[in-house]
Amino acid sequence: MIVEYIRYKLHHTETASAEEASAAFEAAYRNACASLDISPHCLSYELSRCVEEADHYVLRIEWDSAEGHLSGFRRAPEFAPFLAAIRPYINQIEEMQHYAPVRIGSGVHAKDGAPA
């Protein structure tokens, strides 16, 4: 399993307020997530909005593997509607990377690194 983090900083315009930009972004991801829901490669996902800077978002997606994400999901029929929904926000991505979890965190024994 790998985790993809996508960090966004939304740009609002003279015609759309920050709140309107956020509402449109969240609506786009509500539509896009239908593709994640049906992908056998997507294990889970979560979109979070920054409390201190409301125009910042992080999308966290757990994939079965990098190969499953890049060659499975991106080549599957469900990728096209996903991309269409989020395309207006691609230029607002600040980071899009895959991370491998390390055995540090809640639910992990500090002594031996084994899951709790």
JSON list of N, CA and C in Angstrom, two decimals, residues 43-92:
[
{"chain": "A", "resi": 43, "resn": "LEU", "atom": "N", "xyz": [-7.95, 2.18, -2.14]},
{"chain": "A", "resi": 43, "resn": "LEU", "atom": "CA", "xyz": [-8.36, 1.55, -0.88]},
{"chain": "A", "resi": 43, "resn": "LEU", "atom": "C", "xyz": [-9.18, 2.50, -0.01]},
{"chain": "A", "resi": 44, "resn": "SER", "atom": "N", "xyz": [-8.83, 3.77, -0.01]},
{"chain": "A", "resi": 44, "resn": "SER", "atom": "CA", "xyz": [-9.58, 4.79, 0.74]},
{"chain": "A", "resi": 44, "resn": "SER", "atom": "C", "xyz": [-9.08, 6.16, 0.30]},
{"chain": "A", "resi": 45, "resn": "TYR", "atom": "N", "xyz": [-9.84, 7.19, 0.66]},
{"chain": "A", "resi": 45, "resn": "TYR", "atom": "CA", "xyz": [-9.44, 8.57, 0.36]},
{"chain": "A", "resi": 45, "resn": "TYR", "atom": "C", "xyz": [-10.10, 9.51, 1.35]},
{"chain": "A", "resi": 46, "resn": "GLU", "atom": "N", "xyz": [-9.51, 10.70, 1.46]},
{"chain": "A", "resi": 46, "resn": "GLU", "atom": "CA", "xyz": [-10.06, 11.72, 2.36]},
{"chain": "A", "resi": 46, "resn": "GLU", "atom": "C", "xyz": [-9.60, 13.09, 1.87]},
{"chain": "A", "resi": 47, "resn": "LEU", "atom": "N", "xyz": [-10.52, 14.02, 1.76]},
{"chain": "A", "resi": 47, "resn": "LEU", "atom": "CA", "xyz": [-10.20, 15.41, 1.43]},
{"chain": "A", "resi": 47, "resn": "LEU", "atom": "C", "xyz": [-10.32, 16.22, 2.71]},
{"chain": "A", "resi": 48, "resn": "SER", "atom": "N", "xyz": [-9.28, 16.98, 3.03]},
{"chain": "A", "resi": 48, "resn": "SER", "atom": "CA", "xyz": [-9.28, 17.81, 4.24]},
{"chain": "A", "resi": 48, "resn": "SER", "atom": "C", "xyz": [-9.00, 19.26, 3.87]},
{"chain": "A", "resi": 49, "resn": "ARG", "atom": "N", "xyz": [-9.67, 20.16, 4.60]},
{"chain": "A", "resi": 49, "resn": "ARG", "atom": "CA", "xyz": [-9.48, 21.60, 4.39]},
{"chain": "A", "resi": 49, "resn": "ARG", "atom": "C", "xyz": [-8.70, 22.16, 5.58]},
{"chain": "A", "resi": 50, "resn": "CYS", "atom": "N", "xyz": [-7.74, 23.00, 5.29]},
{"chain": "A", "resi": 50, "resn": "CYS", "atom": "CA", "xyz": [-6.90, 23.60, 6.34]},
{"chain": "A", "resi": 50, "resn": "CYS", "atom": "C", "xyz": [-7.72, 24.55, 7.20]},
{"chain": "A", "resi": 51, "resn": "VAL", "atom": "N", "xyz": [-7.54, 24.46, 8.49]},
{"chain": "A", "resi": 51, "resn": "VAL", "atom": "CA", "xyz": [-8.25, 25.32, 9.43]},
{"chain": "A", "resi": 51, "resn": "VAL", "atom": "C", "xyz": [-7.65, 26.73, 9.42]},
{"chain": "A", "resi": 52, "resn": "GLU", "atom": "N", "xyz": [-6.32, 26.80, 9.39]},
{"chain": "A", "resi": 52, "resn": "GLU", "atom": "CA", "xyz": [-5.65, 28.10, 9.45]},
{"chain": "A", "resi": 52, "resn": "GLU", "atom": "C", "xyz": [-5.69, 28.87, 8.12]},
{"chain": "A", "resi": 53, "resn": "GLU", "atom": "N", "xyz": [-5.65, 28.14, 7.01]},
{"chain": "A", "resi": 53, "resn": "GLU", "atom": "CA", "xyz": [-5.68, 28.76, 5.69]},
{"chain": "A", "resi": 53, "resn": "GLU", "atom": "C", "xyz": [-6.74, 28.04, 4.86]},
{"chain": "A", "resi": 54, "resn": "ALA", "atom": "N", "xyz": [-7.94, 28.59, 4.86]},
{"chain": "A", "resi": 54, "resn": "ALA", "atom": "CA", "xyz": [-9.11, 27.89, 4.30]},
{"chain": "A", "resi": 54, "resn": "ALA", "atom": "C", "xyz": [-9.01, 27.64, 2.79]},
{"chain": "A", "resi": 55, "resn": "ASP", "atom": "N", "xyz": [-8.05, 28.25, 2.11]},
{"chain": "A", "resi": 55, "resn": "ASP", "atom": "CA", "xyz": [-7.89, 28.00, 0.68]},
{"chain": "A", "resi": 55, "resn": "ASP", "atom": "C", "xyz": [-6.91, 26.85, 0.40]},
{"chain": "A", "resi": 56, "resn": "HIS", "atom": "N", "xyz": [-6.45, 26.17, 1.45]},
{"chain": "A", "resi": 56, "resn": "HIS", "atom": "CA", "xyz": [-5.54, 25.03, 1.31]},
{"chain": "A", "resi": 56, "resn": "HIS", "atom": "C", "xyz": [-6.29, 23.73, 1.61]},
{"chain": "A", "resi": 57, "resn": "TYR", "atom": "N", "xyz": [-6.07, 22.74, 0.74]},
{"chain": "A", "resi": 57, "resn": "TYR", "atom": "CA", "xyz": [-6.68, 21.42, 0.89]},
{"chain": "A", "resi": 57, "resn": "TYR", "atom": "C", "xyz": [-5.61, 20.35, 0.71]},
{"chain": "A", "resi": 58, "resn": "VAL", "atom": "N", "xyz": [-5.84, 19.20, 1.34]},
{"chain": "A", "resi": 58, "resn": "VAL", "atom": "CA", "xyz": [-5.00, 18.03, 1.12]},
{"chain": "A", "resi": 58, "resn": "VAL", "atom": "C", "xyz": [-5.92, 16.86, 0.80]},
{"chain": "A", "resi": 59, "resn": "LEU", "atom": "N", "xyz": [-5.64, 16.20, -0.31]},
{"chain": "A", "resi": 59, "resn": "LEU", "atom": "CA", "xyz": [-6.33, 14.96, -0.65]},
{"chain": "A", "resi": 59, "resn": "LEU", "atom": "C", "xyz": [-5.37, 13.82, -0.34]},
{"chain": "A", "resi": 60, "resn": "ARG", "atom": "N", "xyz": [-5.82, 12.88, 0.46]},
{"chain": "A", "resi": 60, "resn": "ARG", "atom": "CA", "xyz": [-5.03, 11.70, 0.84]},
{"chain": "A", "resi": 60, "resn": "ARG", "atom": "C", "xyz": [-5.72, 10.48, 0.23]},
{"chain": "A", "resi": 61, "resn": "ILE", "atom": "N", "xyz": [-4.98, 9.75, -0.61]},
{"chain": "A", "resi": 61, "resn": "ILE", "atom": "CA", "xyz": [-5.54, 8.56, -1.26]},
{"chain": "A", "resi": 61, "resn": "ILE", "atom": "C", "xyz": [-4.63, 7.38, -0.94]},
{"chain": "A", "resi": 62, "resn": "GLU", "atom": "N", "xyz": [-5.21, 6.30, -0.43]},
{"chain": "A", "resi": 62, "resn": "GLU", "atom": "CA", "xyz": [-4.47, 5.06, -0.25]},
{"chain": "A", "resi": 62, "resn": "GLU", "atom": "C", "xyz": [-4.70, 4.20, -1.48]},
{"chain": "A", "resi": 63, "resn": "TRP", "atom": "N", "xyz": [-3.59, 3.83, -2.14]},
{"chain": "A", "resi": 63, "resn": "TRP", "atom": "CA", "xyz": [-3.63, 2.97, -3.32]},
{"chain": "A", "resi": 63, "resn": "TRP", "atom": "C", "xyz": [-3.05, 1.61, -2.97]},
{"chain": "A", "resi": 64, "resn": "ASP", "atom": "N", "xyz": [-3.46, 0.58, -3.69]},
{"chain": "A", "resi": 64, "resn": "ASP", "atom": "CA", "xyz": [-2.90, -0.75, -3.46]},
{"chain": "A", "resi": 64, "resn": "ASP", "atom": "C", "xyz": [-1.40, -0.77, -3.76]},
{"chain": "A", "resi": 65, "resn": "SER", "atom": "N", "xyz": [-0.96, 0.04, -4.73]},
{"chain": "A", "resi": 65, "resn": "SER", "atom": "CA", "xyz": [0.46, 0.15, -5.09]},
{"chain": "A", "resi": 65, "resn": "SER", "atom": "C", "xyz": [0.62, 1.34, -6.04]},
{"chain": "A", "resi": 66, "resn": "ALA", "atom": "N", "xyz": [1.85, 1.77, -6.24]},
{"chain": "A", "resi": 66, "resn": "ALA", "atom": "CA", "xyz": [2.10, 2.83, -7.23]},
{"chain": "A", "resi": 66, "resn": "ALA", "atom": "C", "xyz": [1.70, 2.34, -8.62]},
{"chain": "A", "resi": 67, "resn": "GLU", "atom": "N", "xyz": [2.03, 1.09, -8.91]},
{"chain": "A", "resi": 67, "resn": "GLU", "atom": "CA", "xyz": [1.66, 0.50, -10.20]},
{"chain": "A", "resi": 67, "resn": "GLU", "atom": "C", "xyz": [0.13, 0.48, -10.37]},
{"chain": "A", "resi": 68, "resn": "GLY", "atom": "N", "xyz": [-0.57, 0.12, -9.31]},
{"chain": "A", "resi": 68, "resn": "GLY", "atom": "CA", "xyz": [-2.04, 0.10, -9.37]},
{"chain": "A", "resi": 68, "resn": "GLY", "atom": "C", "xyz": [-2.61, 1.47, -9.66]},
{"chain": "A", "resi": 69, "resn": "HIS", "atom": "N", "xyz": [-1.99, 2.50, -9.08]},
{"chain": "A", "resi": 69, "resn": "HIS", "atom": "CA", "xyz": [-2.45, 3.86, -9.32]},
{"chain": "A", "resi": 69, "resn": "HIS", "atom": "C", "xyz": [-2.09, 4.32, -10.73]},
{"chain": "A", "resi": 70, "resn": "LEU", "atom": "N", "xyz": [-0.80, 4.24, -11.06]},
{"chain": "A", "resi": 70, "resn": "LEU", "atom": "CA", "xyz": [-0.31, 4.84, -12.30]},
{"chain": "A", "resi": 70, "resn": "LEU", "atom": "C", "xyz": [-0.68, 4.04, -13.55]},
{"chain": "A", "resi": 71, "resn": "SER", "atom": "N", "xyz": [-0.65, 2.72, -13.46]},
{"chain": "A", "resi": 71, "resn": "SER", "atom": "CA", "xyz": [-0.96, 1.90, -14.63]},
{"chain": "A", "resi": 71, "resn": "SER", "atom": "C", "xyz": [-2.37, 1.31, -14.59]},
{"chain": "A", "resi": 72, "resn": "GLY", "atom": "N", "xyz": [-2.89, 1.11, -13.39]},
{"chain": "A", "resi": 72, "resn": "GLY", "atom": "CA", "xyz": [-4.24, 0.56, -13.26]},
{"chain": "A", "resi": 72, "resn": "GLY", "atom": "C", "xyz": [-5.31, 1.64, -13.36]},
{"chain": "A", "resi": 73, "resn": "PHE", "atom": "N", "xyz": [-5.37, 2.51, -12.36]},
{"chain": "A", "resi": 73, "resn": "PHE", "atom": "CA", "xyz": [-6.41, 3.55, -12.31]},
{"chain": "A", "resi": 73, "resn": "PHE", "atom": "C", "xyz": [-6.29, 4.51, -13.49]},
{"chain": "A", "resi": 74, "resn": "ARG", "atom": "N", "xyz": [-5.10, 4.99, -13.77]},
{"chain": "A", "resi": 74, "resn": "ARG", "atom": "CA", "xyz": [-4.95, 6.01, -14.82]},
{"chain": "A", "resi": 74, "resn": "ARG", "atom": "C", "xyz": [-5.22, 5.48, -16.22]},
{"chain": "A", "resi": 75, "resn": "ARG", "atom": "N", "xyz": [-5.22, 4.17, -16.40]},
{"chain": "A", "resi": 75, "resn": "ARG", "atom": "CA", "xyz": [-5.52, 3.58, -17.71]},
{"chain": "A", "resi": 75, "resn": "ARG", "atom": "C", "xyz": [-6.93, 2.99, -17.76]},
{"chain": "A", "resi": 76, "resn": "ALA", "atom": "N", "xyz": [-7.65, 3.09, -16.66]},
{"chain": "A", "resi": 76, "resn": "ALA", "atom": "CA", "xyz": [-9.00, 2.51, -16.57]},
{"chain": "A", "resi": 76, "resn": "ALA", "atom": "C", "xyz": [-10.04, 3.51, -17.08]},
{"chain": "A", "resi": 77, "resn": "PRO", "atom": "N", "xyz": [-11.21, 3.02, -17.47]},
{"chain": "A", "resi": 77, "resn": "PRO", "atom": "CA", "xyz": [-12.27, 3.91, -17.95]},
{"chain": "A", "resi": 77, "resn": "PRO", "atom": "C", "xyz": [-12.72, 4.94, -16.92]},
{"chain": "A", "resi": 78, "resn": "GLU", "atom": "N", "xyz": [-12.61, 4.62, -15.64]},
{"chain": "A", "resi": 78, "resn": "GLU", "atom": "CA", "xyz": [-13.06, 5.56, -14.61]},
{"chain": "A", "resi": 78, "resn": "GLU", "atom": "C", "xyz": [-12.13, 6.77, -14.44]},
{"chain": "A", "resi": 79, "resn": "PHE", "atom": "N", "xyz": [-10.93, 6.73, -15.03]},
{"chain": "A", "resi": 79, "resn": "PHE", "atom": "CA", "xyz": [-10.02, 7.86, -14.90]},
{"chain": "A", "resi": 79, "resn": "PHE", "atom": "C", "xyz": [-10.51, 9.09, -15.67]},
{"chain": "A", "resi": 80, "resn": "ALA", "atom": "N", "xyz": [-11.08, 8.90, -16.83]},
{"chain": "A", "resi": 80, "resn": "ALA", "atom": "CA", "xyz": [-11.52, 10.04, -17.66]},
{"chain": "A", "resi": 80, "resn": "ALA", "atom": "C", "xyz": [-12.52, 10.94, -16.92]},
{"chain": "A", "resi": 81, "resn": "PRO", "atom": "N", "xyz": [-13.58, 10.40, -16.29]},
{"chain": "A", "resi": 81, "resn": "PRO", "atom": "CA", "xyz": [-14.48, 11.31, -15.57]},
{"chain": "A", "resi": 81, "resn": "PRO", "atom": "C", "xyz": [-13.84, 11.92, -14.32]},
{"chain": "A", "resi": 82, "resn": "PHE", "atom": "N", "xyz": [-12.91, 11.19, -13.70]},
{"chain": "A", "resi": 82, "resn": "PHE", "atom": "CA", "xyz": [-12.18, 11.75, -12.56]},
{"chain": "A", "resi": 82, "resn": "PHE", "atom": "C", "xyz": [-11.39, 12.97, -13.01]},
{"chain": "A", "resi": 83, "resn": "LEU", "atom": "N", "xyz": [-10.62, 12.82, -14.06]},
{"chain": "A", "resi": 83, "resn": "LEU", "atom": "CA", "xyz": [-9.79, 13.91, -14.56]},
{"chain": "A", "resi": 83, "resn": "LEU", "atom": "C", "xyz": [-10.65, 15.08, -15.03]},
{"chain": "A", "resi": 84, "resn": "ALA", "atom": "N", "xyz": [-11.75, 14.80, -15.70]},
{"chain": "A", "resi": 84, "resn": "ALA", "atom": "CA", "xyz": [-12.63, 15.87, -16.17]},
{"chain": "A", "resi": 84, "resn": "ALA", "atom": "C", "xyz": [-13.17, 16.70, -15.01]},
{"chain": "A", "resi": 85, "resn": "ALA", "atom": "N", "xyz": [-13.48, 16.05, -13.91]},
{"chain": "A", "resi": 85, "resn": "ALA", "atom": "CA", "xyz": [-14.03, 16.77, -12.75]},
{"chain": "A", "resi": 85, "resn": "ALA", "atom": "C", "xyz": [-13.00, 17.67, -12.08]},
{"chain": "A", "resi": 86, "resn": "ILE", "atom": "N", "xyz": [-11.74, 17.22, -12.01]},
{"chain": "A", "resi": 86, "resn": "ILE", "atom": "CA", "xyz": [-10.74, 18.00, -11.28]},
{"chain": "A", "resi": 86, "resn": "ILE", "atom": "C", "xyz": [-9.83, 18.84, -12.18]},
{"chain": "A", "resi": 87, "resn": "ARG", "atom": "N", "xyz": [-9.98, 18.70, -13.49]},
{"chain": "A", "resi": 87, "resn": "ARG", "atom": "CA", "xyz": [-9.10, 19.42, -14.42]},
{"chain": "A", "resi": 87, "resn": "ARG", "atom": "C", "xyz": [-8.96, 20.92, -14.11]},
{"chain": "A", "resi": 88, "resn": "PRO", "atom": "N", "xyz": [-10.03, 21.62, -13.74]},
{"chain": "A", "resi": 88, "resn": "PRO", "atom": "CA", "xyz": [-9.86, 23.06, -13.47]},
{"chain": "A", "resi": 88, "resn": "PRO", "atom": "C", "xyz": [-8.92, 23.37, -12.31]},
{"chain": "A", "resi": 89, "resn": "TYR", "atom": "N", "xyz": [-8.58, 22.36, -11.51]},
{"chain": "A", "resi": 89, "resn": "TYR", "atom": "CA", "xyz": [-7.77, 22.59, -10.31]},
{"chain": "A", "resi": 89, "resn": "TYR", "atom": "C", "xyz": [-6.35, 22.06, -10.43]},
{"chain": "A", "resi": 90, "resn": "ILE", "atom": "N", "xyz": [-6.01, 21.47, -11.55]},
{"chain": "A", "resi": 90, "resn": "ILE", "atom": "CA", "xyz": [-4.67, 20.89, -11.71]},
{"chain": "A", "resi": 90, "resn": "ILE", "atom": "C", "xyz": [-3.57, 21.94, -11.54]},
{"chain": "A", "resi": 91, "resn": "ASN", "atom": "N", "xyz": [-3.79, 23.12, -12.06]},
{"chain": "A", "resi": 91, "resn": "ASN", "atom": "CA", "xyz": [-2.76, 24.16, -11.94]},
{"chain": "A", "resi": 91, "resn": "ASN", "atom": "C", "xyz": [-2.68, 24.75, -10.52]},
{"chain": "A", "resi": 92, "resn": "GLN", "atom": "N", "xyz": [-3.53, 24.30, -9.63]},
{"chain": "A", "resi": 92, "resn": "GLN", "atom": "CA", "xyz": [-3.51, 24.78, -8.25]},
{"chain": "A", "resi": 92, "resn": "GLN", "atom": "C", "xyz": [-2.88, 23.75, -7.29]}
]
